[in-house]
């Protein structure tokens, strides 16, 4: 059953602030070459991120609801069909049980996820299922996840997804260009993607688990932003290491540097492996601490996740009832 | 606040840790604590109590017994009584007790953490994640050393009763650093906690009871400064270990000078935090947070002097200010707080006064826009820029959350600025260039050097200072020696030697020697005063003359020793080659030296020959050690290499034994130079001619100028000058008992390392008494360099 969409909040423009998207800038190779990230120091910061701050009770409930609104509810499987994608879209519109929202005093606030994220083939299904809502469809693109096809094929894929109705395109970069230090090549590749996206917003997946060093992560982040990324995203979810805190710290610091350099705010999307409500809080703390409150919303922050929502729902019910919850008490996607 | 509002503004809320269990524990003692002596609680004979206050709320926590003279005496005697039993246990048996204590800490970790936060004002995050885990680790680690003592440290024994005085900034951690190694090595202790923060030590006493620790092994005597002074001065105390201010450390050292009590002092600091232009600046910012906003900046090794390469200074300051804006100050039990309360109103006042002075002296002060809580003792994180080395706040330890920033232009200038301080506790070096990092690390005078990290500690790594930051190490194998002494029986009388019956009664057959000059900076030098002293043989016949050195000769010799950079920078192998060469040339002149000993000291030819041959043997020994007494790579907790490097102390003063004019000289000078020190040596006063003959050996052996400087004359007078000379880094003294006291007393001023004999005599012929690693240990200090890695 499709849930009626609520009229209140308009879905904010992705990766923008004050209506302005990151236009990119000329590639500054000196800046890129000057980047060096100290892994041990970053790991030390990462290890205390969730220990220096603690969000409890009402604050925890509110923060978890915020996390829900930032989720790109995702299914990217070989066996995806219209039926499970439709279910996902239904869940996207009503991610938290209505009675829980009422108990939290949030029934008059539209709580939906940030977007629904699917493969190209399922865009039309999703579009149908989300009709009448403001929830954007994100499509993974450019030879996701490995990016091992031609640039022409990649550009075609973007264009056809946009035509099919995707308002957000999650592109993957060519890891080989990063590993070989071909920053110019990466810049032009991503710039072309951005152009192909047109009005659709572009999330740039770095596949950090395959970039070898944090220095590479920082350099690739910076190049992608210079090339006009609206968001930078950690992972496809298919690498062996996905969204981990040291990578997150490195990327948000790159976003901060880019903002200080250009005045444009680029969004951040950790994806892959984030399954627990507690982890979601740690990522939100990271954003608040390193980037600031302006980034704490779906226009500049997303989780790429499929099972995170379930744990958040259970924690919210625990807050409301005082009893530990169970998965079957919450509608599945 | 309701969920909706929070959802909209995404603020942090309160996240309090419950104090209930800790409060119940305090309550269960009727908020009144006694002294823990001989395994039991005793009321103080003074009947006086101190008030313990929660600095975050100003709430009164409990009353703490104020130990007086009778109590300290009682406790020391209890420790003395427990000593034979405790030191008589096998290492394994002691290991079991330490292990049991560590387990107790683990089982009660949260109670300790909360209690520490309540009492000290530091944040629960730090007590929970840093202090208590380190405490537990310290006991586990030293349980291991107790187990291994019999095998690994067989030539050493316990020192005896140890008096330990600890500060308020890390109450329980300092307790662990003091007590664990002491009792592991078979000592018994009397510990005096800081008067502001005694509660966790008292809870620890209960843990000792639960672990079944034999009575009297650990005694806790709470009280104020006078209680500590009574402990230090108690005649039955064999060793004093102190952590606290340099001022008090100096008083302690002066008070026990000449007593023969072993001492280790961990004192103040003004540690440099050095940032080079290629550093990962965002990581540097977090490093700064860990350096100066850890424990409210009340950390002896706090990176309180930020030295930044000029080209990145502005950028870094901007990042630091932005980070400061996000720091949260507040209740010590709030889990979302970065900076807790300052320990006391007095300390808060000290900080405020120094900050005011910093502003008056022209520094630019920056503080975040938010305000601190008004109840309790709080101070905001503060950054001073536009500061010069001559500013008060650049020199004085503030012991608060105040960072003082200066810039440098070159690497050389960075090192100069870093070392432009009386202290030398720690340093932090930030660069992505390992060549640069490892170039700077040995050049900085500090006991701990952290590369791209800061304020990291572990039981396996020694911690302690250079210069006025004190001496001795806590942690690591190097730290154990503070609680051990060599199993040597030194004599109260000079060693009997084979003396010839036919000592020349007149100089008829002997021609008077040339007057031997001094040897300074690789050249023979006339005494500044223009006086000479006669050298007599045992028959009273003058056999030569030497220069009567004075303070100006010492001044010149110390300057020459400082210019001996060539020697300091030579590899161990190269130093060994020179020392072998000395042996070779001494061998060539063997007959001459034998004859000298016969004539000067009246020894039999056989005894003289033995002395010369042993001297050659010893030269070989230390040449051998020169490239073999190397450091350790400690096995510390996180992913890094912790290098424990023995470094030369620097310019060493040496007063040689009167007896054994050649062997005593060689056995003391050579280990010092083998380790890379340069020396100013005062040879035997009664028999100086072997030393002055020796410079001809040096001249032919490629010894670089300034390595060994010889000033002859009155040992007593010259050692007074040497021990009070600020530019002498350490001193060995093998003279009289009174002389030892003078040396230790004068050395307290600049905290130079001293090794004195308290008037005891070594048999320098004996390979254990006259030679060995003890000499090398005394010739070096350990620097721990932490090098994390990962790309």
mmCIF file of N, CA and C in Angstrom, chain B residues 516-569:
data_model
loop_
_atom_site.group_PDB
_atom_site.id
_atom_site.type_symbol
_atom_site.label_atom_id
_atom_site.label_comp_id
_atom_site.label_asym_id
_atom_site.label_seq_id
_atom_site.Cartn_x
_atom_site.Cartn_y
_atom_site.Cartn_z
ATOM 1 N N UNK B 516 103.380 19.387 35.428
ATOM 2 C CA UNK B 516 102.379 18.950 34.454
ATOM 3 C C UNK B 516 101.317 20.027 34.322
ATOM 4 N N UNK B 517 100.976 20.374 33.113
ATOM 5 C CA UNK B 517 99.942 21.377 32.904
ATOM 6 C C UNK B 517 98.587 20.693 32.877
ATOM 7 N N UNK B 518 97.575 21.507 32.722
ATOM 8 C CA UNK B 518 96.239 20.945 32.566
ATOM 9 C C UNK B 518 96.045 20.619 31.083
ATOM 10 N N UNK B 519 94.932 20.018 30.814
ATOM 11 C CA UNK B 519 94.681 19.611 29.428
ATOM 12 C C UNK B 519 93.259 20.044 29.075
ATOM 13 N N UNK B 520 93.152 21.097 28.289
ATOM 14 C CA UNK B 520 91.836 21.682 28.012
ATOM 15 C C UNK B 520 91.692 21.922 26.510
ATOM 16 N N UNK B 521 90.633 21.423 25.954
ATOM 17 C CA UNK B 521 90.368 21.647 24.533
ATOM 18 C C UNK B 521 91.461 21.066 23.643
ATOM 19 N N UNK B 522 92.028 19.939 24.069
ATOM 20 C CA UNK B 522 93.031 19.273 23.240
ATOM 21 C C UNK B 522 94.415 19.883 23.333
ATOM 22 N N UNK B 523 94.565 20.820 24.264
ATOM 23 C CA UNK B 523 95.874 21.455 24.406
ATOM 24 C C UNK B 523 96.280 21.489 25.876
ATOM 25 N N UNK B 524 97.587 21.519 26.075
ATOM 26 C CA UNK B 524 98.046 21.715 27.437
ATOM 27 C C UNK B 524 97.825 23.175 27.809
ATOM 28 N N UNK B 525 97.369 23.374 29.040
ATOM 29 C CA UNK B 525 97.051 24.754 29.443
ATOM 30 C C UNK B 525 97.627 25.026 30.820
ATOM 31 N N UNK B 526 98.213 26.196 30.944
ATOM 32 C CA UNK B 526 98.715 26.598 32.260
ATOM 33 C C UNK B 526 97.528 26.938 33.158
ATOM 34 N N UNK B 527 97.663 26.694 34.456
ATOM 35 C CA UNK B 527 96.552 27.054 35.356
ATOM 36 C C UNK B 527 96.326 28.562 35.344
ATOM 37 N N UNK B 528 95.071 28.925 35.351
ATOM 38 C CA UNK B 528 94.718 30.338 35.298
ATOM 39 C C UNK B 528 95.333 31.105 36.463
ATOM 40 N N UNK B 529 95.309 30.493 37.660
ATOM 41 C CA UNK B 529 95.767 31.197 38.846
ATOM 42 C C UNK B 529 97.279 31.353 38.903
ATOM 43 N N UNK B 530 97.967 30.552 38.133
ATOM 44 C CA UNK B 530 99.421 30.645 38.169
ATOM 45 C C UNK B 530 100.042 30.011 39.400
ATOM 46 N N UNK B 531 99.309 29.070 40.032
ATOM 47 C CA UNK B 531 99.888 28.348 41.170
ATOM 48 C C UNK B 531 100.037 26.882 40.824
ATOM 49 N N UNK B 532 100.991 26.257 41.502
ATOM 50 C CA UNK B 532 101.172 24.819 41.321
ATOM 51 C C UNK B 532 101.122 24.121 42.667
ATOM 52 N N UNK B 533 100.828 22.838 42.597
ATOM 53 C CA UNK B 533 100.780 22.033 43.814
ATOM 54 C C UNK B 533 101.845 20.955 43.719
ATOM 55 N N UNK B 534 102.502 20.673 44.807
ATOM 56 C CA UNK B 534 103.500 19.606 44.775
ATOM 57 C C UNK B 534 102.818 18.240 44.800
ATOM 58 N N UNK B 535 103.451 17.285 44.160
ATOM 59 C CA UNK B 535 102.963 15.906 44.246
ATOM 60 C C UNK B 535 104.006 15.110 45.026
ATOM 61 N N UNK B 536 103.520 14.479 46.088
ATOM 62 C CA UNK B 536 104.456 13.784 46.973
ATOM 63 C C UNK B 536 104.265 12.282 46.855
ATOM 64 N N UNK B 537 105.359 11.562 47.058
ATOM 65 C CA UNK B 537 105.189 10.107 47.118
ATOM 66 C C UNK B 537 104.830 9.727 48.557
ATOM 67 N N UNK B 538 104.509 8.457 48.830
ATOM 68 C CA UNK B 538 104.087 8.095 50.190
ATOM 69 C C UNK B 538 105.143 8.399 51.232
ATOM 70 N N UNK B 539 106.364 8.535 50.821
ATOM 71 C CA UNK B 539 107.420 8.891 51.755
ATOM 72 C C UNK B 539 107.507 10.387 51.994
ATOM 73 N N UNK B 540 106.639 11.149 51.358
ATOM 74 C CA UNK B 540 106.630 12.595 51.569
ATOM 75 C C UNK B 540 107.612 13.321 50.676
ATOM 76 N N UNK B 541 108.166 12.635 49.734
ATOM 77 C CA UNK B 541 109.145 13.262 48.861
ATOM 78 C C UNK B 541 108.447 13.812 47.624
ATOM 79 N N UNK B 542 108.751 15.031 47.290
ATOM 80 C CA UNK B 542 108.130 15.641 46.113
ATOM 81 C C UNK B 542 108.663 15.004 44.844
ATOM 82 N N UNK B 543 107.723 14.503 44.051
ATOM 83 C CA UNK B 543 108.161 13.867 42.808
ATOM 84 C C UNK B 543 107.684 14.621 41.580
ATOM 85 N N UNK B 544 106.952 15.692 41.802
ATOM 86 C CA UNK B 544 106.501 16.460 40.655
ATOM 87 C C UNK B 544 105.557 17.568 41.097
ATOM 88 N N UNK B 545 105.058 18.284 40.135
ATOM 89 C CA UNK B 545 104.113 19.348 40.435
ATOM 90 C C UNK B 545 102.999 19.332 39.404
ATOM 91 N N UNK B 546 101.836 19.757 39.858
ATOM 92 C CA UNK B 546 100.735 19.937 38.896
ATOM 93 C C UNK B 546 100.107 21.312 39.103
ATOM 94 N N UNK B 547 99.372 21.751 38.108
ATOM 95 C CA UNK B 547 98.704 23.038 38.207
ATOM 96 C C UNK B 547 97.620 23.012 39.275
ATOM 97 N N UNK B 548 97.473 24.123 39.977
ATOM 98 C CA UNK B 548 96.429 24.235 40.987
ATOM 99 C C UNK B 548 95.208 24.868 40.320
ATOM 100 N N UNK B 549 94.321 24.022 39.836
ATOM 101 C CA UNK B 549 93.180 24.518 39.060
ATOM 102 C C UNK B 549 92.228 25.355 39.895
ATOM 103 N N UNK B 550 91.606 26.331 39.281
ATOM 104 C CA UNK B 550 90.601 27.141 39.985
ATOM 105 C C UNK B 550 89.323 27.206 39.152
ATOM 106 N N UNK B 551 88.370 28.036 39.572
ATOM 107 C CA UNK B 551 87.054 28.054 38.903
ATOM 108 C C UNK B 551 87.147 28.486 37.449
ATOM 109 N N UNK B 552 88.146 29.317 37.152
ATOM 110 C CA UNK B 552 88.260 29.755 35.758
ATOM 111 C C UNK B 552 88.765 28.626 34.865
ATOM 112 N N UNK B 553 89.636 27.791 35.437
ATOM 113 C CA UNK B 553 90.072 26.622 34.662
ATOM 114 C C UNK B 553 88.882 25.706 34.389
ATOM 115 N N UNK B 554 88.020 25.583 35.401
ATOM 116 C CA UNK B 554 86.816 24.762 35.224
ATOM 117 C C UNK B 554 85.929 25.388 34.133
ATOM 118 N N UNK B 555 85.745 26.697 34.234
ATOM 119 C CA UNK B 555 84.935 27.384 33.216
ATOM 120 C C UNK B 555 85.458 27.091 31.823
ATOM 121 N N UNK B 556 86.788 27.226 31.660
ATOM 122 C CA UNK B 556 87.383 26.983 30.344
ATOM 123 C C UNK B 556 87.205 25.533 29.908
ATOM 124 N N UNK B 557 87.369 24.648 30.865
ATOM 125 C CA UNK B 557 87.267 23.222 30.523
ATOM 126 C C UNK B 557 85.839 22.873 30.114
ATOM 127 N N UNK B 558 84.839 23.452 30.800
ATOM 128 C CA UNK B 558 83.442 23.163 30.463
ATOM 129 C C UNK B 558 83.133 23.708 29.069
ATOM 130 N N UNK B 559 83.661 24.896 28.793
ATOM 131 C CA UNK B 559 83.446 25.444 27.444
ATOM 132 C C UNK B 559 84.086 24.562 26.377
ATOM 133 N N UNK B 560 85.268 24.079 26.692
ATOM 134 C CA UNK B 560 85.955 23.188 25.735
ATOM 135 C C UNK B 560 85.154 21.902 25.543
ATOM 136 N N UNK B 561 84.614 21.409 26.652
ATOM 137 C CA UNK B 561 83.836 20.166 26.564
ATOM 138 C C UNK B 561 82.585 20.385 25.717
ATOM 139 N N UNK B 562 81.983 21.558 25.832
ATOM 140 C CA UNK B 562 80.803 21.855 25.006
ATOM 141 C C UNK B 562 81.146 21.957 23.536
ATOM 142 N N UNK B 563 82.370 22.390 23.263
ATOM 143 C CA UNK B 563 82.732 22.517 21.846
ATOM 144 C C UNK B 563 83.164 21.167 21.268
ATOM 145 N N UNK B 564 83.166 20.139 22.089
ATOM 146 C CA UNK B 564 83.590 18.822 21.605
ATOM 147 C C UNK B 564 82.531 18.113 20.792
ATOM 148 N N UNK B 565 81.959 18.825 19.840
ATOM 149 C CA UNK B 565 80.845 18.278 19.059
ATOM 150 C C UNK B 565 81.289 17.108 18.201
ATOM 151 N N UNK B 566 82.547 17.144 17.807
ATOM 152 C CA UNK B 566 83.034 16.094 16.921
ATOM 153 C C UNK B 566 82.855 14.730 17.586
ATOM 154 N N UNK B 567 83.253 14.666 18.834
ATOM 155 C CA UNK B 567 83.155 13.401 19.572
ATOM 156 C C UNK B 567 81.697 12.951 19.699
ATOM 157 N N UNK B 568 80.834 13.867 20.052
ATOM 158 C CA UNK B 568 79.415 13.526 20.255
ATOM 159 C C UNK B 568 78.793 12.952 18.996
ATOM 160 N N UNK B 569 79.252 13.453 17.850
ATOM 161 C CA UNK B 569 78.604 13.039 16.606
ATOM 162 C C UNK B 569 79.257 11.816 15.960
#
